[in-house]
Amino acid sequence: MKQASMILDRDYKIARVDERLFGSFIEHLGRAVYGGIYEPGHPLADELGFRTDVMEAVKKLGVPLVRYPGGNFVSGFRWEDSVGPAEQRPKRLDLAWFTTETNEVGLHEFARWAEKAGSEIMYAVNLGTRGPEQARDIVEYANHPGNSRLSDQRIANGRKEPFGIKLWCLGNEMDGPWQMGQKTAYEYGRVANEAAKMMKWVDPSIELVACGSSSSEMPSFGDWELTMLNECYENIDYVSLHRYYSNPTGDTAGFLARTMDMDDFIRSVAAICDAVKGKKHSKKQVNLSFDEWNVWYHSREQDEEIWKQDKWNRALPLLEDIYNFEDALLVGSMLITLLRNADRVKVACLAQLVNVIAPIMTRNGGGCWAQTIYYPFMHASKYGRGTALRVIVDSPVYDCRDYEGVPTLDAMAVQGDDGSLTVFCVNRDLKEDCLLTLDLRSFGVLRMSEHLVLHHDDVHAVNTEDRPDEVVPVQIPVTQVDGGRAEIRLSPLSWNVLRFC
Ligand code: AHR
């Protein structure tokens, strides 16, 4: 058995965890909206056509923020198409995903869904095919109280009170050649700056996220951030980071080490923000919005087939990754990484929420079930609110193809406002248990109240509609805390939530 130790002290604080770290994402893509959250005619649909079984699953997950309506979709989207009488809204070809967007669900409908789910909207504007004028228009439509053409239009469309959307994305992945209206870093920085100024002139209370590179693997990563921030630093509040990981070769140890890359990515973007701050002699700190993160690769070939056979249809079943047990472990580790960087990452969105690379799956006309990745997210969202604590971990390490010295124990702790303490950890070891010695020296009298474990002997195990409980967390017996110390056994390849109160 491997051994690891961890020192926790209530005074070793990283930062308060912004609850928007547990955000998610719904794009007009595949069956995320149509056949996902919205399916009028389904036996469990409510009076608005929203599936109540999906709503329940979303509520259990606890998602305080949902990014909407894209993604790549947004770079060709005309927001005006999505308001007004639903039967008069246009059908448009969506060039991001080669489908037809019917606009049956638009801003008003989605806002009602989000209100029911207890989520705020993070709204992305189109800076691909459109520009600052349309961006300021949607802010006026959504947030201005009234007595202007666009706010009065909102009121006439049935919504007297402003939507009050606080967080806005200035476009999406504008460095990518796949994006409608791709831009150079300088072009984007200029447009983002002008859009930001005008949007904030309409509503000074909003916060804005500028597009960082669409991945740390883009050749332009780094230079993109530096150049575009040079143009818009003073008018934006966050820089976006996007990252998806995959395991095409079945190398579990290497796959689980990918959060080393995520950590580096976060630190690099924070350093670039601070370099621009220094260069500009600015007093303002720009923070990070990790507004797309997940595992994504299982569905790529399937999507190519769908497009060969069925281009331009509505609600094509795209990006329907079926997540296995090892994916849940990496998602757990990604959550640990976000918490570890809670001093700079203030917003994060698991991409996405329903059917499209998602923790929640549905069948049209049928059931709704939780994928493996649902559980670490649910645990982190439920128990990861409060103050992130710096943990001092001494763990065995391993080497893999891309990294040396990967700790077998990946861990993080959060102190809740009620005084409770939660330790999240992944034992990355493929074969051996890990005996973790916890030193809780400064916490006074604490008892262990819960030990939740997600483990399966087969890394490829998945949940399906017929077998929804193949990979689910279980409670195991807790250990005594003796003189501020506890010894806890962690199974090989396991996600663990250790709760103390
Ligand atoms: O989340 C799926 C897609 O991934 C998004 O539309 C895009 O922003 C990213 O490339």
mmCIF file of C-alpha atoms in Angstrom, residues 103-328:
data_model
loop_
_atom_site.group_PDB
_atom_site.id
_atom_site.type_symbol
_atom_site.label_atom_id
_atom_site.label_comp_id
_atom_site.label_asym_id
_atom_site.label_seq_id
_atom_site.Cartn_x
_atom_site.Cartn_y
_atom_site.Cartn_z
ATOM 1 C CA ASN A 103 -35.443 29.442 -32.538
ATOM 2 C CA GLU A 104 -38.395 27.807 -30.738
ATOM 3 C CA VAL A 105 -36.466 28.366 -27.532
ATOM 4 C CA GLY A 106 -35.099 31.882 -27.273
ATOM 5 C CA LEU A 107 -33.984 34.319 -24.628
ATOM 6 C CA HIS A 108 -37.344 34.620 -22.822
ATOM 7 C CA GLU A 109 -37.930 30.871 -22.703
ATOM 8 C CA PHE A 110 -34.376 30.111 -21.625
ATOM 9 C CA ALA A 111 -34.511 32.751 -18.906
ATOM 10 C CA ARG A 112 -37.644 31.086 -17.501
ATOM 11 C CA TRP A 113 -35.884 27.721 -17.546
ATOM 12 C CA ALA A 114 -32.838 29.214 -15.802
ATOM 13 C CA GLU A 115 -35.000 30.840 -13.149
ATOM 14 C CA LYS A 116 -36.676 27.507 -12.451
ATOM 15 C CA ALA A 117 -33.263 25.821 -12.258
ATOM 16 C CA GLY A 118 -31.948 28.484 -9.862
ATOM 17 C CA SER A 119 -29.233 29.538 -12.335
ATOM 18 C CA GLU A 120 -28.001 32.915 -13.521
ATOM 19 C CA ILE A 121 -27.334 33.294 -17.237
ATOM 20 C CA MET A 122 -23.863 34.043 -18.627
ATOM 21 C CA TYR A 123 -24.760 35.392 -22.065
ATOM 22 C CA ALA A 124 -22.372 35.232 -25.018
ATOM 23 C CA VAL A 125 -22.646 37.909 -27.711
ATOM 24 C CA ASN A 126 -21.711 37.438 -31.348
ATOM 25 C CA LEU A 127 -18.398 39.114 -32.157
ATOM 26 C CA GLY A 128 -17.805 36.783 -35.110
ATOM 27 C CA THR A 129 -20.170 37.886 -37.866
ATOM 28 C CA ARG A 130 -21.432 40.858 -35.848
ATOM 29 C CA GLY A 131 -19.955 43.618 -33.761
ATOM 30 C CA PRO A 132 -20.225 46.179 -30.958
ATOM 31 C CA GLU A 133 -23.574 47.592 -32.109
ATOM 32 C CA GLN A 134 -25.489 44.326 -31.874
ATOM 33 C CA ALA A 135 -23.686 43.562 -28.604
ATOM 34 C CA ARG A 136 -24.834 46.810 -26.989
ATOM 35 C CA ASP A 137 -28.340 46.235 -28.404
ATOM 36 C CA ILE A 138 -28.826 42.908 -26.625
ATOM 37 C CA VAL A 139 -27.631 44.475 -23.361
ATOM 38 C CA GLU A 140 -30.238 47.219 -23.811
ATOM 39 C CA TYR A 141 -32.927 44.656 -24.666
ATOM 40 C CA ALA A 142 -32.097 42.421 -21.725
ATOM 41 C CA ASN A 143 -31.075 44.834 -18.972
ATOM 42 C CA HIS A 144 -32.426 48.347 -19.555
ATOM 43 C CA PRO A 145 -35.511 49.026 -17.393
ATOM 44 C CA GLY A 146 -37.669 50.642 -20.136
ATOM 45 C CA ASN A 147 -38.493 53.712 -22.195
ATOM 46 C CA SER A 148 -36.124 52.919 -25.035
ATOM 47 C CA ARG A 149 -36.948 51.106 -28.247
ATOM 48 C CA LEU A 150 -35.272 47.811 -27.363
ATOM 49 C CA SER A 151 -36.245 47.672 -23.691
ATOM 50 C CA ASP A 152 -39.839 48.512 -24.656
ATOM 51 C CA GLN A 153 -39.707 45.688 -27.177
ATOM 52 C CA ARG A 154 -38.758 43.324 -24.344
ATOM 53 C CA ILE A 155 -41.685 44.582 -22.297
ATOM 54 C CA ALA A 156 -44.031 44.152 -25.271
ATOM 55 C CA ASN A 157 -42.695 40.591 -25.588
ATOM 56 C CA GLY A 158 -43.980 39.860 -22.091
ATOM 57 C CA ARG A 159 -41.067 40.624 -19.776
ATOM 58 C CA LYS A 160 -41.569 43.813 -17.777
ATOM 59 C CA GLU A 161 -38.607 43.454 -15.415
ATOM 60 C CA PRO A 162 -35.164 43.430 -17.003
ATOM 61 C CA PHE A 163 -33.461 40.033 -17.210
ATOM 62 C CA GLY A 164 -30.591 41.552 -15.234
ATOM 63 C CA ILE A 165 -27.879 39.437 -16.890
ATOM 64 C CA LYS A 166 -24.647 40.272 -15.066
ATOM 65 C CA LEU A 167 -22.002 38.250 -16.860
ATOM 66 C CA TRP A 168 -21.361 38.472 -20.617
ATOM 67 C CA CYS A 169 -18.896 36.739 -22.952
ATOM 68 C CA LEU A 170 -17.373 38.918 -25.670
ATOM 69 C CA GLY A 171 -17.681 36.299 -28.405
ATOM 70 C CA ASN A 172 -16.377 32.746 -28.403
ATOM 71 C CA GLU A 173 -13.020 31.185 -29.351
ATOM 72 C CA MET A 174 -12.260 33.992 -31.786
ATOM 73 C CA ASP A 175 -8.791 32.610 -32.595
ATOM 74 C CA GLY A 176 -10.132 29.367 -34.079
ATOM 75 C CA PRO A 177 -10.274 28.824 -37.869
ATOM 76 C CA TRP A 178 -13.517 26.883 -37.246
ATOM 77 C CA GLN A 179 -15.126 30.044 -35.923
ATOM 78 C CA MET A 180 -17.396 32.196 -38.083
ATOM 79 C CA GLY A 181 -15.623 35.560 -38.238
ATOM 80 C CA GLN A 182 -12.251 34.358 -36.901
ATOM 81 C CA LYS A 183 -9.978 37.268 -36.011
ATOM 82 C CA THR A 184 -6.359 38.015 -35.318
ATOM 83 C CA ALA A 185 -5.551 38.843 -31.707
ATOM 84 C CA TYR A 186 -5.246 42.535 -32.536
ATOM 85 C CA GLU A 187 -8.496 42.621 -34.520
ATOM 86 C CA TYR A 188 -10.291 40.831 -31.724
ATOM 87 C CA GLY A 189 -8.780 42.997 -28.983
ATOM 88 C CA ARG A 190 -9.987 46.137 -30.777
ATOM 89 C CA VAL A 191 -13.510 44.847 -31.369
ATOM 90 C CA ALA A 192 -13.766 43.446 -27.835
ATOM 91 C CA ASN A 193 -12.674 46.776 -26.403
ATOM 92 C CA GLU A 194 -15.225 48.791 -28.370
ATOM 93 C CA ALA A 195 -18.015 46.298 -27.618
ATOM 94 C CA ALA A 196 -17.045 46.295 -23.932
ATOM 95 C CA LYS A 197 -17.160 50.092 -23.687
ATOM 96 C CA MET A 198 -20.563 50.314 -25.341
ATOM 97 C CA MET A 199 -22.070 47.408 -23.381
ATOM 98 C CA LYS A 200 -20.907 48.931 -20.097
ATOM 99 C CA TRP A 201 -22.181 52.369 -21.103
ATOM 100 C CA VAL A 202 -25.639 50.777 -21.447
ATOM 101 C CA ASP A 203 -25.318 48.897 -18.140
ATOM 102 C CA PRO A 204 -22.281 49.724 -15.973
ATOM 103 C CA SER A 205 -23.060 46.896 -13.553
ATOM 104 C CA ILE A 206 -22.209 44.097 -15.988
ATOM 105 C CA GLU A 207 -18.980 42.061 -16.042
ATOM 106 C CA LEU A 208 -17.271 40.991 -19.258
ATOM 107 C CA VAL A 209 -15.212 37.992 -20.306
ATOM 108 C CA ALA A 210 -12.751 38.430 -23.177
ATOM 109 C CA CYS A 211 -11.849 35.397 -25.286
ATOM 110 C CA GLY A 212 -8.519 33.846 -24.469
ATOM 111 C CA SER A 213 -7.078 31.196 -26.797
ATOM 112 C CA SER A 214 -9.519 28.398 -27.525
ATOM 113 C CA SER A 215 -6.996 25.965 -26.025
ATOM 114 C CA SER A 216 -3.486 26.023 -24.609
ATOM 115 C CA GLU A 217 -2.550 23.834 -27.598
ATOM 116 C CA MET A 218 -3.232 26.611 -30.112
ATOM 117 C CA PRO A 219 0.081 27.780 -31.641
ATOM 118 C CA SER A 220 -0.979 31.342 -30.874
ATOM 119 C CA PHE A 221 -1.605 30.655 -27.172
ATOM 120 C CA GLY A 222 0.151 33.236 -25.036
ATOM 121 C CA ASP A 223 0.746 35.740 -27.783
ATOM 122 C CA TRP A 224 -3.021 35.908 -28.354
ATOM 123 C CA GLU A 225 -3.683 36.750 -24.697
ATOM 124 C CA LEU A 226 -0.892 39.332 -24.574
ATOM 125 C CA THR A 227 -1.916 41.101 -27.779
ATOM 126 C CA MET A 228 -5.656 41.186 -27.215
ATOM 127 C CA LEU A 229 -5.328 42.213 -23.545
ATOM 128 C CA ASN A 230 -3.098 45.063 -24.604
ATOM 129 C CA GLU A 231 -6.134 46.435 -26.474
ATOM 130 C CA CYS A 232 -8.945 45.788 -23.997
ATOM 131 C CA TYR A 233 -7.466 45.261 -20.504
ATOM 132 C CA GLU A 234 -9.143 48.211 -18.791
ATOM 133 C CA ASN A 235 -12.630 47.447 -20.098
ATOM 134 C CA ILE A 236 -12.896 43.726 -19.440
ATOM 135 C CA ASP A 237 -13.019 41.724 -16.199
ATOM 136 C CA TYR A 238 -12.054 38.148 -17.065
ATOM 137 C CA VAL A 239 -10.152 36.192 -19.707
ATOM 138 C CA SER A 240 -11.656 32.894 -20.839
ATOM 139 C CA LEU A 241 -9.854 29.543 -20.847
ATOM 140 C CA HIS A 242 -11.167 26.460 -22.665
ATOM 141 C CA ARG A 243 -9.723 22.963 -22.337
ATOM 142 C CA TYR A 244 -10.934 19.472 -23.212
ATOM 143 C CA TYR A 245 -8.903 16.312 -22.599
ATOM 144 C CA SER A 246 -9.025 12.911 -24.282
ATOM 145 C CA ASN A 247 -7.585 9.442 -23.905
ATOM 146 C CA PRO A 248 -7.523 7.953 -27.407
ATOM 147 C CA THR A 249 -4.716 5.476 -26.608
ATOM 148 C CA GLY A 250 -6.154 4.067 -23.386
ATOM 149 C CA ASP A 251 -3.264 5.354 -21.251
ATOM 150 C CA THR A 252 -5.081 5.832 -17.944
ATOM 151 C CA ALA A 253 -2.060 7.024 -15.946
ATOM 152 C CA GLY A 254 -1.193 9.634 -18.572
ATOM 153 C CA PHE A 255 -4.825 10.700 -18.921
ATOM 154 C CA LEU A 256 -5.221 11.259 -15.179
ATOM 155 C CA ALA A 257 -2.075 13.401 -15.204
ATOM 156 C CA ARG A 258 -3.631 15.917 -17.637
ATOM 157 C CA THR A 259 -4.558 18.239 -14.799
ATOM 158 C CA MET A 260 -0.845 19.077 -14.542
ATOM 159 C CA ASP A 261 -1.391 20.776 -17.908
ATOM 160 C CA MET A 262 -4.570 22.467 -16.654
ATOM 161 C CA ASP A 263 -2.692 23.892 -13.664
ATOM 162 C CA ASP A 264 0.074 25.229 -15.950
ATOM 163 C CA PHE A 265 -2.487 26.712 -18.307
ATOM 164 C CA ILE A 266 -4.206 28.602 -15.478
ATOM 165 C CA ARG A 267 -0.931 29.901 -14.081
ATOM 166 C CA SER A 268 0.288 31.017 -17.503
ATOM 167 C CA VAL A 269 -2.877 32.984 -18.291
ATOM 168 C CA ALA A 270 -2.846 34.601 -14.826
ATOM 169 C CA ALA A 271 0.811 35.564 -15.370
ATOM 170 C CA ILE A 272 0.021 37.145 -18.752
ATOM 171 C CA CYS A 273 -2.864 39.127 -17.223
ATOM 172 C CA ASP A 274 -0.489 40.385 -14.542
ATOM 173 C CA ALA A 275 2.213 41.228 -17.079
ATOM 174 C CA VAL A 276 -0.259 43.410 -18.992
ATOM 175 C CA LYS A 277 -1.389 44.950 -15.707
ATOM 176 C CA GLY A 278 2.234 45.837 -14.917
ATOM 177 C CA LYS A 279 2.919 47.180 -18.376
ATOM 178 C CA LYS A 280 -0.139 49.409 -18.187
ATOM 179 C CA HIS A 281 0.549 50.552 -14.614
ATOM 180 C CA SER A 282 -3.009 49.438 -13.933
ATOM 181 C CA LYS A 283 -4.621 49.005 -10.536
ATOM 182 C CA LYS A 284 -7.122 46.530 -11.891
ATOM 183 C CA GLN A 285 -6.767 42.757 -11.637
ATOM 184 C CA VAL A 286 -8.221 40.691 -14.472
ATOM 185 C CA ASN A 287 -9.302 37.237 -13.308
ATOM 186 C CA LEU A 288 -10.032 34.021 -15.161
ATOM 187 C CA SER A 289 -13.198 32.406 -16.485
ATOM 188 C CA PHE A 290 -12.600 28.730 -17.314
ATOM 189 C CA ASP A 291 -15.835 28.671 -19.221
ATOM 190 C CA GLU A 292 -15.391 25.418 -21.141
ATOM 191 C CA TRP A 293 -13.803 22.379 -19.531
ATOM 192 C CA ASN A 294 -14.424 18.644 -19.721
ATOM 193 C CA VAL A 295 -13.375 15.390 -21.355
ATOM 194 C CA TRP A 296 -14.375 15.285 -25.040
ATOM 195 C CA TYR A 297 -13.436 12.665 -27.635
ATOM 196 C CA HIS A 298 -15.747 9.660 -27.513
ATOM 197 C CA SER A 299 -18.260 11.023 -30.024
ATOM 198 C CA ARG A 300 -16.003 12.550 -32.670
ATOM 199 C CA GLU A 301 -16.229 9.751 -35.289
ATOM 200 C CA GLN A 302 -19.932 9.340 -34.688
ATOM 201 C CA ASP A 303 -20.430 13.057 -35.416
ATOM 202 C CA GLU A 304 -18.632 12.748 -38.769
ATOM 203 C CA GLU A 305 -21.051 9.944 -39.705
ATOM 204 C CA ILE A 306 -24.072 12.002 -38.639
ATOM 205 C CA TRP A 307 -22.973 14.914 -40.812
ATOM 206 C CA LYS A 308 -22.384 12.591 -43.771
ATOM 207 C CA GLN A 309 -25.937 11.307 -43.548
ATOM 208 C CA ASP A 310 -28.026 14.052 -42.062
ATOM 209 C CA LYS A 311 -26.627 17.544 -42.479
ATOM 210 C CA TRP A 312 -28.976 20.460 -41.705
ATOM 211 C CA ASN A 313 -31.523 18.512 -39.722
ATOM 212 C CA ARG A 314 -32.851 19.931 -36.450
ATOM 213 C CA ALA A 315 -31.413 18.734 -33.132
ATOM 214 C CA LEU A 316 -28.942 16.201 -34.533
ATOM 215 C CA PRO A 317 -27.525 13.934 -31.784
ATOM 216 C CA LEU A 318 -24.090 15.575 -31.843
ATOM 217 C CA LEU A 319 -21.256 15.450 -29.305
ATOM 218 C CA GLU A 320 -23.013 12.729 -27.312
ATOM 219 C CA ASP A 321 -19.970 11.421 -25.455
ATOM 220 C CA ILE A 322 -20.707 8.445 -23.249
ATOM 221 C CA TYR A 323 -18.491 8.963 -20.215
ATOM 222 C CA ASN A 324 -16.741 6.100 -18.491
ATOM 223 C CA PHE A 325 -15.362 5.741 -14.995
ATOM 224 C CA GLU A 326 -11.868 7.091 -15.746
ATOM 225 C CA ASP A 327 -13.473 10.211 -17.246
ATOM 226 C CA ALA A 328 -15.174 10.798 -13.897
#
